[in-house]
Amino acid sequence: MTEPPTQTSAPPPAPVSDAALAYENRLLLVLFLAFGFVFFDRQALSFLAPFIDDDFDLSNTELGVLSGALAFTWALSGMVIGRVSDRLGRRKPLLIGAVVLFSVFSAAGGLMTGFFGLLAARALMGVAEGAVLPLSQSLMVEASQEHRRGLNMGLLQGSAAGLLGGIAAPLVVVWVAEHFGWRTVLLLTIVPGLLIAAWMARSVREVPPGVERDPARGRVAATPAGASTPLREVWAHRNIVLCTLAACCYLTWFVVIITFTPVYLEDEKGYSSGTMSAVMTCFGVAWVLWGFLTPAISDRVGRRTTMIAFTSVAVLCPLAVVYVDNPLLLGAVIVFTYTGLGCFTLIMATIPAETVPRGALATALGLVMGVGELTGGVLAPLAAGWASDTWGLQTAMYISAGGAVAVVLLSFGLRETAPRVLRRRAERTGAPTPTKAGATP
């Protein structure tokens, strides 16, 4: 594949001002909470499934449809809004609008009286939520110092989703549903969403401090309006193609295991709702832990090596759900094998952002996420739900493991993009350091 030419030299990172560092940390916190709450809302349905089933009598196929509908609209929204953002050179107003709307549609789900009403609410919620990740990550990569890029993006996408969607969601959602009903859970979600949107309006800047004065040193420059890159040039990068395919497979791993594990633990293993909630919390603990450790390790040892090693471990997680019966042991195994969420950040944000030109940031992130969601988020849960109704719920876990195996194979083809690793290579060989490593001819 012939890839677009790029610059062939890059200066070492320059010192960062106190104002830029303070803004970097503040932006990380507000986007951490925003995307974390996106996943709280998204994950809530999985934990509420046993409660909703009492009212709606959901089949495994219908549960897969609810998950798939949200993923479908999430995918389309990410691709479209990412492209629109690059064309306009604006992200803040689009991001605030998305946070407000997903909070409203999440709460609307609590008012529905049947399967199709809930399906419509979840689909509309996906439209709003799909815009949050590409917009947030493109803002974060521009504000991040080079040596913290992987860590920041991992905290935003991996640890945030794990803390709020993986740890808080099963504990809070199950407790509130048991005491006040599943509808109350959804109705209450509007409150934190609106508070986060108000904080964004006050604190998020379209262009981070210092970027206008020195855009090439230490961080990625902001995207000027009208400077978007043609789609054919985005797809010309091998890393973008491989990351997109890996996203399809990794989302299969993630969406299937997180959608069907609560039902599997209660229906097949006979766990109580409290035990199920405790085991699902272990997913969240691992999510938070590996969500930032994996990208941080990749800053030092390289994106490609990290993808291969940590995804190989992630293959074991869905198999443990099937073969480990003791809930305490299962929880421990999950913590040590649920490593894939840190890799999500690498293939869906960090590697694409380090591969494409500045004018294609949100476009590339939206494409990788969107295509991945359409396949792994929409088709995979539908197929897993049908397969589970036909051959048993353990089939879903085998499908999940197969998705991770495919990612391992794809990762061998990635071109390294970690700045520190590329700089070390250049120092050893005397070659210039590419500014966009994944785009070298």
Tab-separated table of N, CA, C and O in Angstrom, residues 303-343:
chain	number	residue	atom	x	y	z
A	303	ARG	N	3.399	0.825	20.572
A	303	ARG	CA	1.976	0.491	20.424
A	303	ARG	C	1.812	-0.947	19.919
A	303	ARG	O	0.971	-1.693	20.417
A	304	ARG	N	2.599	-1.349	18.943
A	304	ARG	CA	2.443	-2.667	18.311
A	304	ARG	C	2.719	-3.796	19.305
A	304	ARG	O	1.917	-4.739	19.421
A	305	THR	N	3.833	-3.710	20.021
A	305	THR	CA	4.181	-4.740	21.003
A	305	THR	C	3.110	-4.850	22.085
A	305	THR	O	2.716	-5.951	22.491
A	306	THR	N	2.620	-3.707	22.542
A	306	THR	CA	1.587	-3.695	23.578
A	306	THR	C	0.302	-4.339	23.080
A	306	THR	O	-0.344	-5.107	23.808
A	307	MET	N	-0.093	-4.031	21.850
A	307	MET	CA	-1.307	-4.614	21.292
A	307	MET	C	-1.225	-6.131	21.251
A	307	MET	O	-2.164	-6.833	21.643
A	308	ILE	N	-0.113	-6.662	20.788
A	308	ILE	CA	0.029	-8.114	20.657
A	308	ILE	C	0.002	-8.787	22.028
A	308	ILE	O	-0.728	-9.765	22.243
A	309	ALA	N	0.755	-8.254	22.973
A	309	ALA	CA	0.883	-8.894	24.284
A	309	ALA	C	-0.422	-8.846	25.072
A	309	ALA	O	-0.898	-9.869	25.590
A	310	PHE	N	-1.032	-7.678	25.162
A	310	PHE	CA	-2.199	-7.529	26.017
A	310	PHE	C	-3.458	-8.140	25.392
A	310	PHE	O	-4.345	-8.606	26.117
A	311	THR	N	-3.542	-8.155	24.077
A	311	THR	CA	-4.700	-8.787	23.451
A	311	THR	C	-4.630	-10.306	23.588
A	311	THR	O	-5.663	-10.975	23.712
A	312	SER	N	-3.425	-10.854	23.569
A	312	SER	CA	-3.274	-12.298	23.772
A	312	SER	C	-3.833	-12.714	25.127
A	312	SER	O	-4.475	-13.767	25.267
A	313	VAL	N	-3.620	-11.886	26.131
A	313	VAL	CA	-4.169	-12.169	27.458
A	313	VAL	C	-5.693	-12.020	27.445
A	313	VAL	O	-6.419	-12.790	28.083
A	314	ALA	N	-6.199	-11.032	26.706
A	314	ALA	CA	-7.639	-10.763	26.683
A	314	ALA	C	-8.448	-11.923	26.109
A	314	ALA	O	-9.640	-12.051	26.404
A	315	VAL	N	-7.828	-12.780	25.299
A	315	VAL	CA	-8.518	-13.944	24.748
A	315	VAL	C	-9.063	-14.824	25.875
A	315	VAL	O	-10.133	-15.449	25.752
A	316	LEU	N	-8.363	-14.871	26.994
A	316	LEU	CA	-8.705	-15.782	28.081
A	316	LEU	C	-9.925	-15.337	28.886
A	316	LEU	O	-10.562	-16.160	29.550
A	317	CYS	N	-10.271	-14.054	28.841
A	317	CYS	CA	-11.312	-13.536	29.721
A	317	CYS	C	-12.687	-14.165	29.471
A	317	CYS	O	-13.315	-14.666	30.411
A	318	PRO	N	-13.221	-14.157	28.245
A	318	PRO	CA	-14.537	-14.783	28.040
A	318	PRO	C	-14.529	-16.282	28.291
A	318	PRO	O	-15.549	-16.852	28.696
A	319	LEU	N	-13.388	-16.933	28.073
A	319	LEU	CA	-13.305	-18.367	28.357
A	319	LEU	C	-13.389	-18.623	29.857
A	319	LEU	O	-13.969	-19.626	30.296
A	320	ALA	N	-12.845	-17.708	30.656
A	320	ALA	CA	-12.934	-17.850	32.110
A	320	ALA	C	-14.377	-17.776	32.586
A	320	ALA	O	-14.762	-18.466	33.536
A	321	VAL	N	-15.190	-16.942	31.941
A	321	VAL	CA	-16.603	-16.833	32.317
A	321	VAL	C	-17.295	-18.188	32.187
A	321	VAL	O	-18.148	-18.553	33.003
A	322	VAL	N	-16.893	-18.969	31.195
A	322	VAL	CA	-17.509	-20.276	30.963
A	322	VAL	C	-16.945	-21.328	31.916
A	322	VAL	O	-17.705	-22.115	32.512
A	323	TYR	N	-15.635	-21.344	32.109
A	323	TYR	CA	-14.992	-22.490	32.754
A	323	TYR	C	-14.646	-22.298	34.232
A	323	TYR	O	-14.307	-23.273	34.905
A	324	VAL	N	-14.701	-21.089	34.758
A	324	VAL	CA	-14.409	-20.862	36.177
A	324	VAL	C	-15.730	-20.687	36.922
A	324	VAL	O	-16.471	-19.737	36.663
A	325	ASP	N	-16.023	-21.574	37.841
A	325	ASP	CA	-17.316	-21.572	38.519
A	325	ASP	C	-17.324	-20.761	39.810
A	325	ASP	O	-18.306	-20.092	40.120
A	326	ASN	N	-16.251	-20.822	40.586
A	326	ASN	CA	-16.217	-20.106	41.850
A	326	ASN	C	-16.224	-18.595	41.609
A	326	ASN	O	-15.355	-18.081	40.900
A	327	PRO	N	-17.180	-17.854	42.179
A	327	PRO	CA	-17.263	-16.413	41.880
A	327	PRO	C	-16.045	-15.620	42.323
A	327	PRO	O	-15.657	-14.663	41.640
A	328	LEU	N	-15.425	-15.989	43.459
A	328	LEU	CA	-14.232	-15.268	43.903
A	328	LEU	C	-13.067	-15.483	42.941
A	328	LEU	O	-12.368	-14.533	42.564
A	329	LEU	N	-12.867	-16.730	42.535
A	329	LEU	CA	-11.791	-17.030	41.594
A	329	LEU	C	-12.078	-16.393	40.240
A	329	LEU	O	-11.170	-15.858	39.589
A	330	LEU	N	-13.333	-16.456	39.818
A	330	LEU	CA	-13.700	-15.844	38.535
A	330	LEU	C	-13.415	-14.351	38.550
A	330	LEU	O	-12.870	-13.797	37.582
A	331	GLY	N	-13.766	-13.678	39.641
A	331	GLY	CA	-13.493	-12.245	39.737
A	331	GLY	C	-12.009	-11.937	39.634
A	331	GLY	O	-11.602	-10.989	38.953
A	332	ALA	N	-11.173	-12.772	40.300
A	332	ALA	CA	-9.724	-12.552	40.248
A	332	ALA	C	-9.186	-12.765	38.837
A	332	ALA	O	-8.348	-11.984	38.354
A	333	VAL	N	-9.653	-13.810	38.168
A	333	VAL	CA	-9.194	-14.082	36.801
A	333	VAL	C	-9.606	-12.950	35.869
A	333	VAL	O	-8.832	-12.531	34.990
A	334	ILE	N	-10.815	-12.440	36.048
A	334	ILE	CA	-11.283	-11.329	35.209
A	334	ILE	C	-10.379	-10.113	35.364
A	334	ILE	O	-10.006	-9.465	34.378
A	335	VAL	N	-10.014	-9.791	36.592
A	335	VAL	CA	-9.157	-8.619	36.830
A	335	VAL	C	-7.839	-8.736	36.070
A	335	VAL	O	-7.332	-7.750	35.516
A	336	PHE	N	-7.285	-9.952	36.010
A	336	PHE	CA	-5.971	-10.133	35.381
A	336	PHE	C	-6.043	-10.411	33.873
A	336	PHE	O	-5.013	-10.350	33.197
A	337	THR	N	-7.228	-10.717	33.338
A	337	THR	CA	-7.315	-11.038	31.907
A	337	THR	C	-8.153	-10.056	31.103
A	337	THR	O	-8.139	-10.113	29.870
A	338	TYR	N	-8.851	-9.142	31.754
A	338	TYR	CA	-9.699	-8.185	31.025
A	338	TYR	C	-8.844	-6.993	30.602
A	338	TYR	O	-9.080	-5.851	30.967
A	339	THR	N	-7.825	-7.284	29.816
A	339	THR	CA	-6.806	-6.297	29.452
A	339	THR	C	-7.128	-5.533	28.167
A	339	THR	O	-6.429	-4.587	27.822
A	340	GLY	N	-8.163	-5.944	27.464
A	340	GLY	CA	-8.409	-5.397	26.134
A	340	GLY	C	-8.843	-3.958	26.097
A	340	GLY	O	-8.648	-3.272	25.087
A	341	LEU	N	-9.459	-3.465	27.181
A	341	LEU	CA	-9.976	-2.099	27.131
A	341	LEU	C	-8.872	-1.060	26.996
A	341	LEU	O	-9.083	0.003	26.418
A	342	GLY	N	-7.672	-1.352	27.513
A	342	GLY	CA	-6.556	-0.446	27.291
A	342	GLY	C	-6.110	-0.435	25.844
A	342	GLY	O	-5.662	0.587	25.316
A	343	CYS	N	-6.256	-1.573	25.184
A	343	CYS	CA	-5.915	-1.661	23.758
A	343	CYS	C	-6.919	-0.910	22.892
A	343	CYS	O	-6.578	-0.452	21.795
